[in-house]
Short mmCIF file of C-alpha atoms in Angstrom, two decimals:
data_model
loop_
_atom_site.label_atom_id
_atom_site.label_comp_id
_atom_site.label_asym_id
_atom_site.label_seq_id
_atom_site.Cartn_x
_atom_site.Cartn_y
_atom_site.Cartn_z
CA UNK A 1 105.72 106.24 129.43
CA UNK A 2 106.61 102.67 129.71
CA UNK A 3 109.87 100.82 130.79
CA UNK A 4 111.18 97.36 131.19
CA UNK A 5 112.58 95.75 134.29
CA UNK A 6 114.77 92.62 133.52
CA UNK A 7 118.19 91.36 133.34
CA UNK A 8 120.44 92.82 130.92
CA UNK A 9 121.16 89.56 128.99
CA UNK A 10 118.19 87.26 129.19
CA UNK A 11 119.68 83.91 127.91
CA UNK A 12 116.89 81.79 129.27
CA UNK A 13 113.24 81.39 128.26
CA UNK A 14 110.79 82.49 130.98
CA UNK A 15 107.28 81.17 130.50
CA UNK A 16 105.72 78.81 128.05
CA UNK A 17 107.42 78.35 124.66
CA UNK A 18 104.94 78.61 121.73
CA UNK A 19 107.11 78.01 118.63
CA UNK A 20 110.15 75.80 117.75
CA UNK A 21 111.96 75.67 114.27
CA UNK A 22 114.82 73.61 113.42
CA UNK A 23 117.22 74.61 110.70
CA UNK A 24 118.79 71.32 109.32
CA UNK A 25 121.06 73.39 107.02
CA UNK A 26 122.90 75.13 109.84
CA UNK A 27 122.05 72.62 112.70
CA UNK A 28 120.34 75.33 114.61
CA UNK A 29 117.16 75.62 116.85
CA UNK A 30 114.98 78.70 117.04
CA UNK A 31 112.67 79.02 119.86
CA UNK A 32 110.01 81.64 120.75
CA UNK A 33 107.59 82.04 123.53
CA UNK A 34 105.61 84.05 126.04
CA UNK A 35 108.61 86.26 127.11
CA UNK A 36 108.41 87.91 123.75
CA UNK A 37 111.98 86.84 122.80
CA UNK A 38 113.21 84.64 120.13
CA UNK A 39 116.43 82.71 120.86
CA UNK A 40 118.91 80.71 118.65
CA UNK A 41 120.57 77.58 119.90
CA UNK A 42 123.61 75.96 118.27
CA UNK A 43 122.79 72.25 118.02
CA UNK A 44 126.45 71.52 117.01
CA UNK A 45 127.16 72.15 120.78
CA UNK A 46 124.54 69.51 121.61
CA UNK A 47 124.72 68.68 125.34
CA UNK A 48 126.68 71.77 126.40
CA UNK A 49 125.88 75.57 126.37
CA UNK A 50 123.97 75.86 123.10
CA UNK A 51 122.82 79.51 123.51
CA UNK A 52 123.90 81.83 120.57
CA UNK A 53 121.80 84.94 120.58
CA UNK A 54 118.54 86.54 121.20
CA UNK A 55 116.13 88.57 118.88
CA UNK A 56 114.22 91.17 120.86
CA UNK A 57 111.76 93.55 119.36
CA UNK A 58 108.23 92.08 120.16
CA UNK A 59 106.36 93.51 123.16
CA UNK A 60 103.97 90.45 123.67
CA UNK A 61 103.92 86.69 123.20
CA UNK A 62 105.45 85.28 120.11
CA UNK A 63 103.12 82.64 118.78
CA UNK A 64 104.61 81.33 115.78
CA UNK A 65 107.94 81.55 113.69
CA UNK A 66 108.96 80.27 110.28
CA UNK A 67 112.38 79.94 108.52
CA UNK A 68 112.38 81.24 104.97
CA UNK A 69 114.95 81.71 102.15
CA UNK A 70 116.91 78.58 103.21
CA UNK A 71 117.19 79.62 106.81
CA UNK A 72 118.51 83.05 105.93
CA UNK A 73 115.30 85.00 107.42
CA UNK A 74 112.77 84.42 109.93
CA UNK A 75 109.24 85.51 110.02
CA UNK A 76 107.59 85.88 113.54
CA UNK A 77 103.97 86.35 114.56
CA UNK A 78 103.08 88.03 117.93
CA UNK A 79 100.22 88.97 120.27
CA UNK A 80 101.50 92.52 119.92
CA UNK A 81 99.53 92.39 116.38
CA UNK A 82 102.75 92.55 114.35
CA UNK A 83 104.80 90.28 112.13
CA UNK A 84 108.36 90.82 112.00
CA UNK A 85 111.11 89.96 109.51
CA UNK A 86 114.49 89.04 110.87
CA UNK A 87 117.98 88.49 109.42
CA UNK A 88 118.54 85.06 111.00
CA UNK A 89 122.20 84.71 111.06
CA UNK A 90 122.67 88.25 112.48
CA UNK A 91 119.59 88.17 114.70
CA UNK A 92 118.46 91.64 113.74
CA UNK A 93 114.88 92.97 112.93
CA UNK A 94 114.71 94.12 109.36
CA UNK A 95 111.03 95.25 109.13
CA UNK A 96 107.66 95.23 110.97
CA UNK A 97 104.38 94.45 109.39
CA UNK A 98 101.23 95.90 111.10
CA UNK A 99 98.46 94.70 108.73
CA UNK A 100 96.76 92.59 111.46
CA UNK A 101 94.56 94.35 114.08
CA UNK A 102 94.68 91.67 116.71
CA UNK A 103 96.81 88.90 117.96
CA UNK A 104 98.85 87.23 115.17
CA UNK A 105 98.50 83.53 115.99
CA UNK A 106 99.95 81.31 113.23
CA UNK A 107 102.18 81.38 109.99
CA UNK A 108 102.37 78.98 107.05
CA UNK A 109 105.32 78.72 104.63
CA UNK A 110 105.31 77.58 100.95
CA UNK A 111 108.90 76.86 100.46
CA UNK A 112 109.00 76.42 96.81
CA UNK A 113 107.25 79.70 96.11
CA UNK A 114 108.73 81.77 98.97
CA UNK A 115 105.11 82.78 100.38
CA UNK A 116 103.99 83.03 103.88
CA UNK A 117 100.39 83.15 105.04
CA UNK A 118 99.50 84.58 108.35
CA UNK A 119 96.26 84.28 110.47
CA UNK A 120 95.18 86.13 113.64
CA UNK A 121 92.39 86.81 115.95
CA UNK A 122 91.23 89.59 113.73
CA UNK A 123 89.77 86.83 111.58
CA UNK A 124 92.02 87.67 108.74
CA UNK A 125 94.41 85.55 106.68
CA UNK A 126 97.05 87.49 104.60
CA UNK A 127 99.47 86.11 102.02
CA UNK A 128 102.95 87.58 101.93
CA UNK A 129 105.71 87.54 99.32
CA UNK A 130 109.04 86.83 100.92
CA UNK A 131 111.20 88.41 98.24
CA UNK A 132 109.35 91.54 98.32
CA UNK A 133 109.61 91.57 102.10
CA UNK A 134 113.43 91.06 102.16
CA UNK A 135 113.79 93.83 99.50
CA UNK A 136 112.20 96.53 101.71
CA UNK A 137 114.31 99.66 102.38
CA UNK A 138 113.71 102.95 104.12
CA UNK A 139 112.62 104.28 100.71
CA UNK A 140 110.99 101.35 99.07
CA UNK A 141 108.77 100.48 102.06
CA UNK A 142 105.41 99.66 100.38
CA UNK A 143 103.91 96.23 100.93
CA UNK A 144 100.93 94.65 99.23
CA UNK A 145 99.33 91.67 100.47
CA UNK A 146 96.58 89.24 99.30
CA UNK A 147 93.67 88.68 101.54
CA UNK A 148 91.42 85.67 102.00
CA UNK A 149 87.91 86.88 102.86
CA UNK A 150 84.83 85.31 104.26
CA UNK A 151 86.20 84.05 107.52
CA UNK A 152 84.39 85.33 110.61
CA UNK A 153 86.38 83.46 113.31
CA UNK A 154 89.88 83.94 115.04
CA UNK A 155 92.40 81.88 112.90
CA UNK A 156 94.23 79.34 115.26
CA UNK A 157 95.95 77.23 112.56
CA UNK A 158 97.30 77.36 109.10
CA UNK A 159 99.17 75.02 106.69
CA UNK A 160 100.40 75.40 103.04
CA UNK A 161 102.14 72.98 100.73
CA UNK A 162 105.50 73.78 99.42
CA UNK A 163 104.27 74.70 96.01
CA UNK A 164 101.69 77.21 97.46
CA UNK A 165 98.72 75.55 95.66
CA UNK A 166 96.68 74.81 98.68
CA UNK A 167 96.10 76.70 101.88
CA UNK A 168 94.13 75.37 104.84
CA UNK A 169 92.91 77.17 107.91
CA UNK A 170 91.45 76.09 111.28
CA UNK A 171 89.39 78.03 113.84
CA UNK A 172 86.61 77.75 116.47
CA UNK A 173 84.27 77.47 113.41
CA UNK A 174 85.23 73.68 113.74
CA UNK A 175 85.63 73.32 110.15
CA UNK A 176 88.80 73.37 107.91
CA UNK A 177 88.54 76.08 105.10
CA UNK A 178 90.53 74.96 101.95
CA UNK A 179 91.74 77.88 99.70
CA UNK A 180 93.67 78.33 96.43
CA UNK A 181 96.37 80.86 97.42
CA UNK A 182 96.71 81.73 93.74
CA UNK A 183 93.37 83.29 93.56
CA UNK A 184 92.46 83.47 97.29
CA UNK A 185 89.32 81.62 96.46
CA UNK A 186 87.52 79.27 99.09
CA UNK A 187 87.64 75.92 97.41
CA UNK A 188 85.73 73.76 100.14
CA UNK A 189 84.91 73.43 103.95
CA UNK A 190 85.81 70.09 105.71
CA UNK A 191 83.47 69.37 108.48
CA UNK A 192 83.82 66.69 111.21
CA UNK A 193 85.55 68.29 114.29
CA UNK A 194 83.33 69.46 117.07
CA UNK A 195 85.70 71.95 118.68
CA UNK A 196 88.53 74.43 117.76
CA UNK A 197 91.05 73.12 115.13
CA UNK A 198 94.58 73.88 116.70
CA UNK A 199 97.06 72.37 114.19
CA UNK A 200 97.17 71.46 110.56
CA UNK A 201 99.67 69.93 108.22
CA UNK A 202 99.54 69.22 104.37
CA UNK A 203 101.47 66.63 102.31
CA UNK A 204 103.71 67.98 99.54
CA UNK A 205 101.13 67.77 96.73
CA UNK A 206 98.39 69.30 98.80
CA UNK A 207 96.07 66.17 98.50
CA UNK A 208 95.99 65.07 102.17
CA UNK A 209 95.39 67.24 105.24
CA UNK A 210 95.93 66.25 108.82
CA UNK A 211 94.15 68.22 111.51
CA UNK A 212 94.29 68.26 115.42
CA UNK A 213 91.43 69.63 117.61
CA UNK A 214 90.50 70.43 121.04
CA UNK A 215 87.76 67.78 120.66
CA UNK A 216 90.76 65.24 121.51
CA UNK A 217 90.82 63.85 117.93
CA UNK A 218 93.25 63.90 114.96
CA UNK A 219 91.68 63.51 111.51
CA UNK A 220 93.19 62.77 108.22
CA UNK A 221 91.51 64.17 105.11
CA UNK A 222 91.43 63.59 101.48
CA UNK A 223 91.00 66.98 99.76
CA UNK A 224 90.19 65.18 96.42
CA UNK A 225 87.23 63.30 98.04
CA UNK A 226 86.42 66.23 100.36
CA UNK A 227 86.07 63.91 103.32
CA UNK A 228 87.70 62.50 106.38
CA UNK A 229 89.55 59.16 105.66
CA UNK A 230 90.69 58.38 109.10
CA UNK A 231 90.15 59.45 112.59
CA UNK A 232 92.77 58.97 115.42
CA UNK A 233 91.60 58.88 119.11
CA UNK A 234 95.00 58.45 120.77
CA UNK A 235 94.88 61.55 122.95
CA UNK A 236 92.77 62.00 126.15
CA UNK A 237 92.55 65.81 125.85
CA UNK A 238 92.97 68.69 123.56
CA UNK A 239 95.45 68.09 120.72
CA UNK A 240 97.51 71.31 120.07
CA UNK A 241 100.49 70.43 117.97
CA UNK A 242 101.47 68.17 114.92
CA UNK A 243 104.40 67.62 112.80
CA UNK A 244 105.21 65.14 110.11
CA UNK A 245 108.55 63.83 108.69
CA UNK A 246 109.72 64.62 105.27
CA UNK A 247 108.38 61.50 103.72
CA UNK A 248 104.89 62.01 105.36
CA UNK A 249 105.08 58.52 106.77
CA UNK A 250 105.07 59.46 110.51
CA UNK A 251 103.09 61.84 112.44
CA UNK A 252 104.04 63.33 115.85
CA UNK A 253 101.33 64.79 117.98
CA UNK A 254 100.75 66.16 121.57
CA UNK A 255 98.70 68.66 123.57
CA UNK A 256 97.02 69.13 126.79
CA UNK A 257 97.41 65.41 128.02
CA UNK A 258 101.21 65.93 128.05
CA UNK A 259 101.81 62.76 125.96
CA UNK A 260 103.77 62.79 122.73
CA UNK A 261 102.63 60.07 120.12
CA UNK A 262 104.09 58.96 116.85
CA UNK A 263 101.68 57.37 114.45
CA UNK A 264 102.48 55.41 111.29
CA UNK A 265 100.73 57.16 108.45
CA UNK A 266 101.02 53.99 106.35
CA UNK A 267 98.99 52.06 108.87
CA UNK A 268 97.20 54.52 111.37
CA UNK A 269 96.39 51.77 113.75
CA UNK A 270 100.04 51.77 114.77
CA UNK A 271 100.67 54.45 117.39
CA UNK A 272 103.31 54.55 120.29
CA UNK A 273 103.82 57.13 123.10
CA UNK A 274 107.32 58.57 122.64
CA UNK A 275 107.32 60.34 125.90
CA UNK A 276 105.22 62.22 128.69
CA UNK A 277 106.10 65.74 129.63
CA UNK A 278 105.26 67.31 133.04
CA UNK A 279 103.05 70.12 131.50
CA UNK A 280 100.87 70.59 128.54
CA UNK A 281 102.75 70.44 125.28
CA UNK A 282 102.69 73.47 123.16
CA UNK A 283 104.87 72.45 120.04
CA UNK A 284 106.80 69.49 118.65
CA UNK A 285 109.52 69.79 116.05
CA UNK A 286 111.85 67.30 114.41
CA UNK A 287 115.56 67.56 114.81
CA UNK A 288 118.75 66.32 113.49
CA UNK A 289 118.28 63.77 110.82
CA UNK A 290 114.66 63.36 112.00
CA UNK A 291 115.83 61.09 114.76
CA UNK A 292 115.36 63.76 117.55
CA UNK A 293 112.21 65.42 118.63
CA UNK A 294 112.24 68.71 120.33
CA UNK A 295 109.29 69.34 122.61
CA UNK A 296 108.17 72.62 124.38
CA UNK A 297 105.52 72.98 127.04
CA UNK A 298 103.68 75.70 129.11
CA UNK A 299 106.84 75.77 131.25
CA UNK A 300 110.22 77.24 130.25
CA UNK A 301 112.35 74.11 129.51
CA UNK A 302 112.77 72.59 126.19
CA UNK A 303 113.52 68.80 126.08
CA UNK A 304 115.08 66.81 123.22
CA UNK A 305 113.94 63.19 122.85
CA UNK A 306 115.73 60.38 120.96
CA UNK A 307 113.19 58.69 118.60
CA UNK A 308 115.30 55.51 117.90
CA UNK A 309 113.41 53.33 120.35
CA UNK A 310 109.98 54.84 119.56
CA UNK A 311 110.50 54.04 115.83
CA UNK A 312 111.60 50.53 116.49
CA UNK A 313 108.52 49.91 118.82
CA UNK A 314 106.32 51.40 116.05
CA UNK A 315 107.50 48.64 113.71
CA UNK A 316 106.85 45.99 116.13
CA UNK A 317 103.37 46.85 117.11
CA UNK A 318 100.06 46.70 115.05
CA UNK A 319 97.93 48.60 117.45
CA UNK A 320 97.69 51.63 119.58
CA UNK A 321 100.18 51.28 122.51
CA UNK A 322 100.09 53.90 125.27
CA UNK A 323 103.12 52.79 127.24
CA UNK A 324 105.67 55.47 127.49
CA UNK A 325 108.91 54.42 125.47
CA UNK A 326 111.35 57.22 126.53
CA UNK A 327 111.72 57.92 130.29
CA UNK A 328 114.38 60.54 130.14
CA UNK A 329 115.15 63.08 127.51
CA UNK A 330 118.59 63.26 125.62
CA UNK A 331 119.09 66.79 126.90
CA UNK A 332 117.26 69.87 128.31
CA UNK A 333 117.55 73.47 127.49
CA UNK A 334 116.88 74.93 130.79
CA UNK A 335 114.64 77.94 131.23
CA UNK A 336 114.00 80.35 133.97
CA UNK A 337 111.11 81.24 136.21
CA UNK A 338 108.36 83.45 134.75
CA UNK A 339 107.04 86.53 136.52
CA UNK A 340 103.48 85.64 137.72
CA UNK A 341 102.36 88.40 140.17
CA UNK A 342 103.37 91.96 140.89
CA UNK A 343 102.11 94.82 143.02
CA UNK A 344 102.99 98.54 142.92
CA UNK A 345 103.56 99.73 146.47
CA UNK A 346 101.83 102.93 147.72
CA UNK A 347 104.88 105.04 147.28
CA UNK A 348 104.63 104.45 143.53
CA UNK A 349 108.41 103.72 143.53
CA UNK A 350 108.81 100.10 144.58
CA UNK A 351 107.31 97.07 142.87
CA UNK A 352 107.11 93.66 144.60
CA UNK A 353 106.93 90.51 142.26
CA UNK A 354 106.59 86.82 142.53
CA UNK A 355 107.77 84.43 139.97
CA UNK A 356 106.74 80.76 139.01
CA UNK A 357 109.28 79.34 141.65
CA UNK A 358 107.63 81.41 144.38
CA UNK A 359 110.78 83.83 144.56
CA UNK A 360 109.79 87.19 145.78
CA UNK A 361 111.69 90.32 144.76
CA UNK A 362 111.48 94.13 145.18
CA UNK A 363 112.38 96.64 142.48
CA UNK A 364 113.18 100.33 142.80
CA UNK A 365 112.11 101.88 139.53
CA UNK A 366 114.45 104.83 140.13
CA UNK A 367 117.64 102.94 140.42
#
């Protein structure tokens, strides 16, 4: 027997936010994190109450989400060992995939081919056909998936190019595995990092890969030459998240050092610090017209930073500049305190809790 004690309508995130996805077509931001809930925010109401609805079905952390089918559907990966398919506009769960046997950590989307790869702590990488998943019914409920074999480590990061011709994965093995998703064959291993590889991105044609590692470095790789062509040492601690603009000319990065940097990919000696957060950064995501950057951390607030001044500073400098450009965010989506401690009293009826703001509450489970 299990039950949930919570407010009837949880509008606010509680705890760290692991995943951000911006839908430019509908001007909507999707967020998901450690309270197991996916939330949708209407960016057309920017600066006011942006909350739209919540998607509740997972029973543990949501680690990653991807928008598929032009924003019509969402796939989510969770520490409850499931992947869920959602109707994005309605916020309803359509199906649950239970192929993974441990935490599902990351997802990668091939937009032009409508395929998604999933990676988890069971050392497995699976490839899913979105058109098959969205056609599932109570009668037609059989799903087949392709499997990438040979990996013996937990999968922390994945990336796939839009045409689905290249898939890369990162793990505590400290190497990047490069696969052909069409055959699931391992093409090569890229060696150079000395710690876990936490984030990956690929360019459109799958010829270049950018990786971020707990070894504090970011590396740019040529897949044709099978070697590292540039190494960025701009962070002072583990780098956990990366994103690039559509033209693959600007790289945004952050992690445990709490600083968000933008780097000119045409001249990687140029980097400026966009902002500094109060807590370690879990995810960065470009927003409207790629002139805004949404940032989530291990706390429950989400901040949006204007990139105008940072982009201007990037064109003026020819070196790494650690001075923080933006002092205040454009706006903040406020979160709530997370439950940190609890104790069941001796009467087995009352529970005392303490949250991240040190608020203490007593619950009666029979009421």
